CSV table of C-alpha atoms and ligand atoms in Angstrom, one decimal:
chain,number,residue,atom,x,y,z
A,1,MET,CA,49.2,3.5,-5.4
A,2,HIS,CA,51.6,0.6,-5.1
A,3,ARG,CA,50.6,-2.9,-4.2
A,4,ASN,CA,51.8,-4.0,-0.8
A,5,PRO,CA,53.6,-7.3,-1.5
A,6,SER,CA,53.0,-8.6,2.0
A,7,ARG,CA,49.3,-8.8,1.3
A,8,PRO,CA,47.9,-11.9,-0.3
A,9,LEU,CA,46.8,-11.9,-3.9
A,10,SER,CA,43.4,-13.4,-4.7
A,11,PRO,CA,43.6,-16.8,-6.3
A,12,HIS,CA,44.2,-16.5,-9.9
A,13,LEU,CA,43.9,-18.5,-13.2
A,14,THR,CA,46.7,-20.9,-12.4
A,15,ILE,CA,45.1,-22.4,-9.3
A,16,TRP,CA,41.6,-23.4,-10.6
A,17,ARG,CA,40.8,-26.6,-12.3
A,18,TRP,CA,39.9,-26.0,-15.9
A,19,GLY,CA,36.3,-26.4,-17.0
A,20,PRO,CA,33.7,-24.9,-19.3
A,21,HIS,CA,32.8,-22.3,-16.7
A,22,MET,CA,36.3,-20.9,-16.9
A,23,LEU,CA,36.4,-20.8,-20.6
A,24,VAL,CA,33.0,-19.1,-20.7
A,25,SER,CA,34.0,-16.6,-18.1
A,26,ILE,CA,37.1,-15.6,-20.0
A,27,LEU,CA,35.2,-15.5,-23.3
A,28,HIS,CA,32.7,-13.2,-21.7
A,29,ARG,CA,35.5,-10.7,-21.1
A,30,VAL,CA,37.2,-11.3,-24.5
A,31,THR,CA,34.0,-11.0,-26.5
A,32,GLY,CA,32.8,-8.0,-24.5
A,33,SER,CA,36.1,-6.2,-25.2
A,34,GLY,CA,36.0,-7.2,-28.8
A,35,LEU,CA,32.5,-5.9,-29.3
A,36,ALA,CA,33.3,-2.7,-27.4
A,37,THR,CA,36.2,-1.9,-29.7
A,38,ILE,CA,35.8,-3.5,-33.1
A,39,GLY,CA,32.0,-3.9,-32.9
A,40,ALA,CA,31.4,-0.4,-31.7
A,41,ALA,CA,33.7,1.0,-34.5
A,42,ALA,CA,31.8,-1.0,-37.1
A,43,LEU,CA,28.4,0.2,-35.8
A,44,VAL,CA,29.6,3.8,-35.9
A,45,TRP,CA,31.0,3.4,-39.3
A,46,TRP,CA,27.9,1.9,-40.7
A,47,LEU,CA,25.6,4.6,-39.3
A,48,ALA,CA,28.0,7.5,-40.2
A,49,ALA,CA,28.3,6.1,-43.7
A,50,ALA,CA,24.6,5.9,-44.1
A,51,ALA,CA,24.3,9.5,-42.9
A,52,SER,CA,27.0,10.8,-45.2
A,53,GLY,CA,25.5,9.5,-48.5
A,54,PRO,CA,25.6,6.7,-51.1
A,55,GLU,CA,29.3,7.1,-51.8
A,56,ALA,CA,30.4,6.7,-48.2
A,57,TYR,CA,27.9,3.9,-47.8
A,58,GLY,CA,29.3,2.2,-50.8
A,59,THR,CA,32.8,2.3,-49.3
A,60,PHE,CA,31.5,0.7,-46.1
A,61,VAL,CA,29.6,-2.0,-48.0
A,62,SER,CA,32.7,-2.9,-50.2
A,63,TRP,CA,34.7,-3.3,-47.0
A,64,ALA,CA,32.0,-5.2,-45.2
A,65,THR,CA,31.6,-7.6,-48.1
A,66,SER,CA,35.3,-8.2,-48.7
A,67,TRP,CA,36.7,-11.4,-47.3
A,68,ILE,CA,38.3,-9.6,-44.4
A,69,GLY,CA,35.0,-7.8,-43.7
A,70,ILE,CA,33.1,-11.1,-43.7
A,71,VAL,CA,35.6,-12.7,-41.3
A,72,ILE,CA,35.2,-9.7,-39.0
A,73,GLY,CA,31.4,-9.8,-39.4
A,74,VAL,CA,31.2,-13.5,-38.6
A,75,GLY,CA,33.5,-13.0,-35.7
A,76,LEU,CA,31.5,-10.1,-34.3
A,77,SER,CA,28.2,-12.0,-34.7
A,78,TRP,CA,29.7,-15.0,-32.8
A,79,ALA,CA,31.1,-12.7,-30.2
A,80,PHE,CA,27.7,-11.0,-29.8
A,81,PHE,CA,25.9,-14.3,-29.3
A,82,GLN,CA,28.5,-15.7,-27.0
A,83,HIS,CA,28.5,-12.6,-24.9
A,84,THR,CA,24.8,-12.3,-24.8
A,85,LEU,CA,24.2,-15.9,-23.8
A,86,SER,CA,26.9,-15.8,-21.1
A,87,GLY,CA,25.5,-12.4,-20.1
A,88,ILE,CA,22.1,-14.0,-19.5
A,89,ARG,CA,23.9,-16.7,-17.5
A,90,HIS,CA,25.5,-13.9,-15.5
A,91,LEU,CA,22.1,-12.3,-14.7
A,92,VAL,CA,20.6,-15.7,-13.7
A,93,MET,CA,23.6,-16.3,-11.4
A,94,ASP,CA,23.2,-12.8,-10.0
A,95,ILE,CA,19.8,-13.9,-8.7
A,96,GLY,CA,21.6,-16.7,-6.9
A,97,ALA,CA,20.4,-19.5,-9.2
A,98,GLY,CA,22.4,-22.1,-11.2
A,99,PHE,CA,25.4,-22.6,-8.8
A,100,GLU,CA,24.9,-26.3,-8.4
A,101,LEU,CA,28.0,-27.9,-10.0
A,102,SER,CA,26.4,-30.0,-12.8
A,103,THR,CA,23.8,-27.3,-13.6
A,104,ASN,CA,26.5,-24.7,-13.8
A,105,LYS,CA,28.6,-26.8,-16.1
A,106,PHE,CA,25.6,-27.6,-18.3
A,107,TRP,CA,24.7,-24.0,-18.9
A,108,ALA,CA,28.2,-22.9,-19.4
A,109,ASN,CA,28.4,-25.5,-22.2
A,110,MET,CA,25.1,-24.5,-23.5
A,111,THR,CA,26.3,-20.9,-24.1
A,112,LEU,CA,29.1,-22.3,-26.3
A,113,VAL,CA,26.7,-24.6,-28.2
A,114,GLY,CA,24.1,-21.9,-28.4
A,115,SER,CA,26.4,-19.2,-29.7
A,116,ALA,CA,27.7,-21.5,-32.5
A,117,LEU,CA,24.2,-22.4,-33.5
A,118,LEU,CA,22.9,-18.8,-33.4
A,119,THR,CA,25.8,-17.6,-35.5
A,120,ALA,CA,25.2,-20.3,-38.1
A,121,LEU,CA,21.5,-19.6,-38.1
A,122,PHE,CA,22.0,-15.9,-38.5
A,123,TRP,CA,24.3,-16.2,-41.5
A,124,PHE,CA,22.2,-18.9,-43.0
A,125,VAL,CA,19.2,-16.5,-42.9
A,126,VAL,CA,21.3,-13.5,-44.1
A,127,LEU,CA,22.8,-15.4,-47.0
A,128,GLY,CA,19.9,-17.6,-47.7
A,129,VAL,CA,17.2,-15.0,-47.9
A,130,LYS,CA,19.1,-12.3,-49.7
B,1,MET,CA,46.9,10.2,4.9
B,2,ARG,CA,49.5,10.1,7.7
B,3,MET,CA,46.9,11.1,10.3
B,4,GLU,CA,44.7,8.0,9.6
B,5,THR,CA,44.5,5.0,11.8
B,6,PRO,CA,45.0,1.7,10.0
B,7,LEU,CA,41.3,1.0,10.5
B,8,SER,CA,40.2,4.2,8.9
B,9,ARG,CA,42.6,3.6,6.0
B,10,VAL,CA,41.2,0.2,5.4
B,11,ARG,CA,37.7,1.6,5.5
B,12,GLY,CA,38.7,4.1,3.0
B,13,LEU,CA,40.2,1.5,0.7
B,14,GLY,CA,37.2,-0.7,0.9
B,15,SER,CA,34.1,0.3,-0.8
B,16,ALA,CA,34.5,3.4,-2.9
B,17,ARG,CA,30.7,3.6,-2.5
B,18,SER,CA,30.0,3.8,-6.2
B,19,GLY,CA,30.8,0.2,-6.9
B,20,ALA,CA,27.3,-1.2,-6.3
B,21,HIS,CA,25.9,1.5,-8.4
B,22,HIS,CA,28.3,0.7,-11.2
B,23,TRP,CA,27.4,-3.0,-10.9
B,24,TRP,CA,23.7,-2.2,-11.0
B,25,LEU,CA,24.0,0.0,-14.1
B,26,GLU,CA,26.0,-2.7,-15.9
B,27,ARG,CA,23.1,-5.1,-15.3
B,28,LEU,CA,20.4,-2.5,-16.2
B,29,THR,CA,22.2,-1.5,-19.5
B,30,SER,CA,22.8,-5.2,-20.3
B,31,ILE,CA,19.1,-6.0,-20.1
B,32,ALA,CA,18.2,-2.9,-22.2
B,33,ALA,CA,20.9,-3.8,-24.7
B,34,PHE,CA,19.6,-7.3,-25.0
B,35,VAL,CA,16.1,-6.2,-25.8
B,36,LEU,CA,17.3,-3.6,-28.4
B,37,PHE,CA,19.7,-6.0,-30.1
B,38,VAL,CA,16.9,-8.6,-30.5
B,39,TRP,CA,15.1,-5.8,-32.2
B,40,LEU,CA,18.1,-4.8,-34.4
B,41,ILE,CA,18.8,-8.3,-35.5
B,42,ALA,CA,15.2,-9.0,-36.2
B,43,SER,CA,15.0,-5.8,-38.2
B,44,ILE,CA,18.2,-6.5,-40.2
B,45,LEU,CA,16.9,-10.0,-41.0
B,46,ARG,CA,13.5,-8.6,-42.2
B,47,LEU,CA,14.8,-5.8,-44.3
B,48,PRO,CA,14.6,-6.7,-48.0
B,49,SER,CA,18.2,-5.5,-48.5
B,50,LEU,CA,20.9,-3.6,-46.6
B,51,ASP,CA,21.7,-1.2,-49.4
B,52,TYR,CA,21.8,2.5,-49.0
B,53,GLY,CA,18.3,3.3,-50.0
B,54,THR,CA,16.7,0.6,-47.9
B,55,VAL,CA,18.7,1.4,-44.8
B,56,THR,CA,18.2,5.1,-44.9
B,57,ALA,CA,14.5,4.8,-45.6
B,58,TRP,CA,14.2,2.4,-42.7
B,59,LEU,CA,16.0,4.8,-40.3
B,60,ARG,CA,13.8,7.7,-41.4
B,61,ASP,CA,10.9,6.0,-39.8
B,62,PRO,CA,10.6,6.9,-36.1
B,63,ILE,CA,9.7,3.3,-35.3
B,64,ALA,CA,13.2,2.4,-36.3
B,65,ALA,CA,15.1,5.7,-35.5
B,66,VAL,CA,14.0,5.8,-31.9
B,67,PRO,CA,15.0,2.2,-30.9
B,68,MET,CA,18.3,2.8,-32.8
B,69,LEU,CA,19.0,5.9,-30.8
B,70,LEU,CA,18.2,4.0,-27.6
B,71,LEU,CA,20.4,1.2,-28.7
B,72,ILE,CA,23.3,3.5,-29.2
B,73,VAL,CA,23.0,5.1,-25.8
B,74,THR,CA,22.5,1.8,-24.0
B,75,THR,CA,25.3,0.0,-25.8
B,76,PHE,CA,27.9,2.7,-25.4
B,77,TRP,CA,26.9,3.1,-21.7
B,78,HIS,CA,27.2,-0.6,-21.1
B,79,LEU,CA,30.5,-0.9,-22.9
B,80,LYS,CA,32.0,2.1,-21.1
B,81,LEU,CA,31.1,0.6,-17.7
B,82,GLY,CA,32.4,-2.8,-18.8
B,83,MET,CA,35.7,-1.6,-20.3
B,84,GLN,CA,36.3,0.5,-17.2
B,85,VAL,CA,36.3,-2.7,-15.1
B,86,VAL,CA,38.6,-4.4,-17.6
B,87,ILE,CA,41.0,-1.5,-17.5
B,88,GLU,CA,40.9,-1.4,-13.7
B,89,ASP,CA,41.7,-5.1,-13.6
B,90,TYR,CA,44.8,-4.9,-15.7
B,91,VAL,CA,46.2,-1.4,-15.6
B,92,HIS,CA,47.7,-1.0,-12.1
B,93,GLU,CA,50.0,2.0,-12.5
B,94,GLU,CA,47.9,5.0,-11.3
B,95,GLY,CA,48.9,7.5,-14.1
B,96,MET,CA,48.4,4.9,-16.8
B,97,LYS,CA,45.1,3.9,-15.3
B,98,LEU,CA,43.8,7.4,-15.2
B,99,PHE,CA,45.0,8.1,-18.8
B,100,SER,CA,43.3,4.9,-20.0
B,101,ILE,CA,40.0,5.8,-18.3
B,102,VAL,CA,40.1,9.3,-19.7
B,103,LEU,CA,40.7,7.9,-23.2
B,104,LEU,CA,37.9,5.4,-22.7
B,105,ASN,CA,35.5,8.2,-21.8
B,106,PHE,CA,36.6,10.3,-24.8
B,107,PHE,CA,36.2,7.5,-27.3
B,108,THR,CA,32.9,6.3,-25.8
B,109,ILE,CA,31.3,9.7,-25.9
B,110,ALA,CA,32.8,10.6,-29.3
B,111,GLY,CA,31.6,7.3,-30.8
B,112,ALA,CA,28.2,7.5,-29.3
B,113,ALA,CA,27.8,11.1,-30.4
B,114,LEU,CA,28.8,10.3,-34.0
B,115,ALA,CA,26.4,7.4,-34.2
B,116,PHE,CA,23.6,9.3,-32.5
B,117,PHE,CA,24.0,12.3,-34.7
B,118,SER,CA,24.1,10.1,-37.8
B,119,VAL,CA,20.8,8.5,-37.0
B,120,LEU,CA,19.3,12.0,-36.3
B,121,LYS,CA,20.6,13.3,-39.6
B,122,ILE,CA,19.0,10.4,-41.5
B,123,ALA,CA,15.8,10.6,-39.6
B,124,PHE,CA,15.4,14.3,-40.1
B,125,GLY,CA,15.6,13.9,-43.8
B,126,GLY,CA,18.5,15.0,-45.8
B,127,ASP,CA,21.6,13.1,-46.9
B,128,ALA,CA,24.6,14.8,-48.4
B,129,SER,CA,23.9,14.0,-52.0
B,130,ASN,CA,20.2,14.5,-52.6
B,131,GLY,CA,19.1,16.7,-49.7
C,201,HEM,C1,26.8,-5.8,-28.3
C,201,HEM,C2,26.9,-5.0,-27.3
C,201,HEM,C3,27.6,-5.3,-26.0
C,201,HEM,C4,28.9,-4.9,-25.8
C,201,HEM,C5,29.8,-4.0,-26.6
C,201,HEM,C6,29.2,-5.4,-24.4
C,201,HEM,C7,30.4,-5.1,-23.8
C,201,HEM,C8,30.7,-5.5,-22.5
C,201,HEM,C9,32.0,-5.4,-21.8
C,201,HEM,C10,33.2,-4.7,-22.4
C,201,HEM,C11,31.8,-5.9,-20.6
C,201,HEM,C12,32.9,-6.0,-19.5
C,201,HEM,C13,33.5,-7.4,-19.5
C,201,HEM,C14,34.2,-7.8,-18.2
C,201,HEM,O1,34.2,-7.1,-17.2
C,201,HEM,O2,34.8,-8.9,-18.2
C,201,HEM,C15,30.5,-6.4,-20.4
C,201,HEM,C16,30.0,-7.0,-19.3
C,201,HEM,C17,28.7,-7.5,-19.2
C,201,HEM,N1,27.8,-7.7,-20.2
C,201,HEM,FE1,28.0,-6.9,-22.1
C,201,HEM,N2,28.2,-6.1,-23.9
C,201,HEM,C18,27.2,-6.1,-24.9
C,201,HEM,C19,26.0,-6.7,-24.8
C,201,HEM,C20,25.5,-7.4,-23.7
C,201,HEM,C21,24.2,-8.0,-23.7
C,201,HEM,C22,23.1,-8.1,-24.8
C,201,HEM,C23,24.1,-8.6,-22.5
C,201,HEM,C24,22.9,-9.4,-22.0
C,201,HEM,C25,22.5,-10.2,-21.4
C,201,HEM,C26,25.3,-8.3,-21.7
C,201,HEM,C27,25.6,-8.7,-20.4
C,201,HEM,C28,26.7,-8.3,-19.7
C,201,HEM,C29,26.9,-8.5,-18.3
C,201,HEM,C30,25.9,-9.2,-17.3
C,201,HEM,C31,28.2,-8.0,-18.0
C,201,HEM,C32,28.8,-8.0,-16.6
C,201,HEM,C33,29.8,-9.1,-16.4
C,201,HEM,C34,30.6,-9.1,-15.2
C,201,HEM,O3,30.3,-8.3,-14.3
C,201,HEM,O4,31.6,-9.8,-15.1
C,201,HEM,N3,26.1,-7.6,-22.5
C,201,HEM,N4,29.8,-6.2,-21.6
């Protein structure tokens, strides 16, 4: 199906004034897509390796604990926390709440602060306890 | 197509009727994923180690295997619905769009099946090396 050029396009990125809500909205999509591809692959690899035996699991662990594995792991954990917090924000807004401008901006910012804090806390516990 | 009035064509192009259902399932799966990921993260943080023996022993217990199976189903379902919307937003050429969505379905089902089967294999006992 071809787009009919005489029909208007919906307003897009370029026309809105930038704010945290826009960043958070875009990040929801970016993090969702990252988790759906790299995150899902990592989850499958982890479980399949555990099912295949100690050798396969060892290969997984040596990748996961290499510096590239750690970068990906930290990235995925941040993506998860960011996506989850903005996902909760989505659900709240679906109920019709939180649209008042300052409230909306506040919670958009809180997802960014929250995901950074949760990522730090998660790795602190992982590395601190073990 | 040629037989349609403009009004009926517009009607046809409006709601595909499954949109609201898709939207609702995306919400439902996101809530389930939320609960199950809180469980997974708490479990990972509480396990004494993430080495082979600990992880497989943990997944052999139904109290861990069942939530893990649910997590796999929920997450892959949620991600399939989500990525379909992303594809529909950016891939406009019909052939390419169809191809992308077919690929998405294949990868989602293959990934979910592999993860699901892996958990079952661990839960039902044997591993490749020591039976
Ligand atoms: C880690 C597993 C997860 C993956 C792989 C994932 C993936 C995705 C993807 C690819 C999308 C589509 C993004 C878009 O259309 O822009 C999406 C949307 C969504 N996700 Fe997740 N997600 C996960 C976990 C969660 C959790 C835990 C929540 C909980 C609150 C959540 C809430 C949502 C919501 C509400 C949407 C719909 C957003 C919209 O309609 O624009 N997701 N997710």
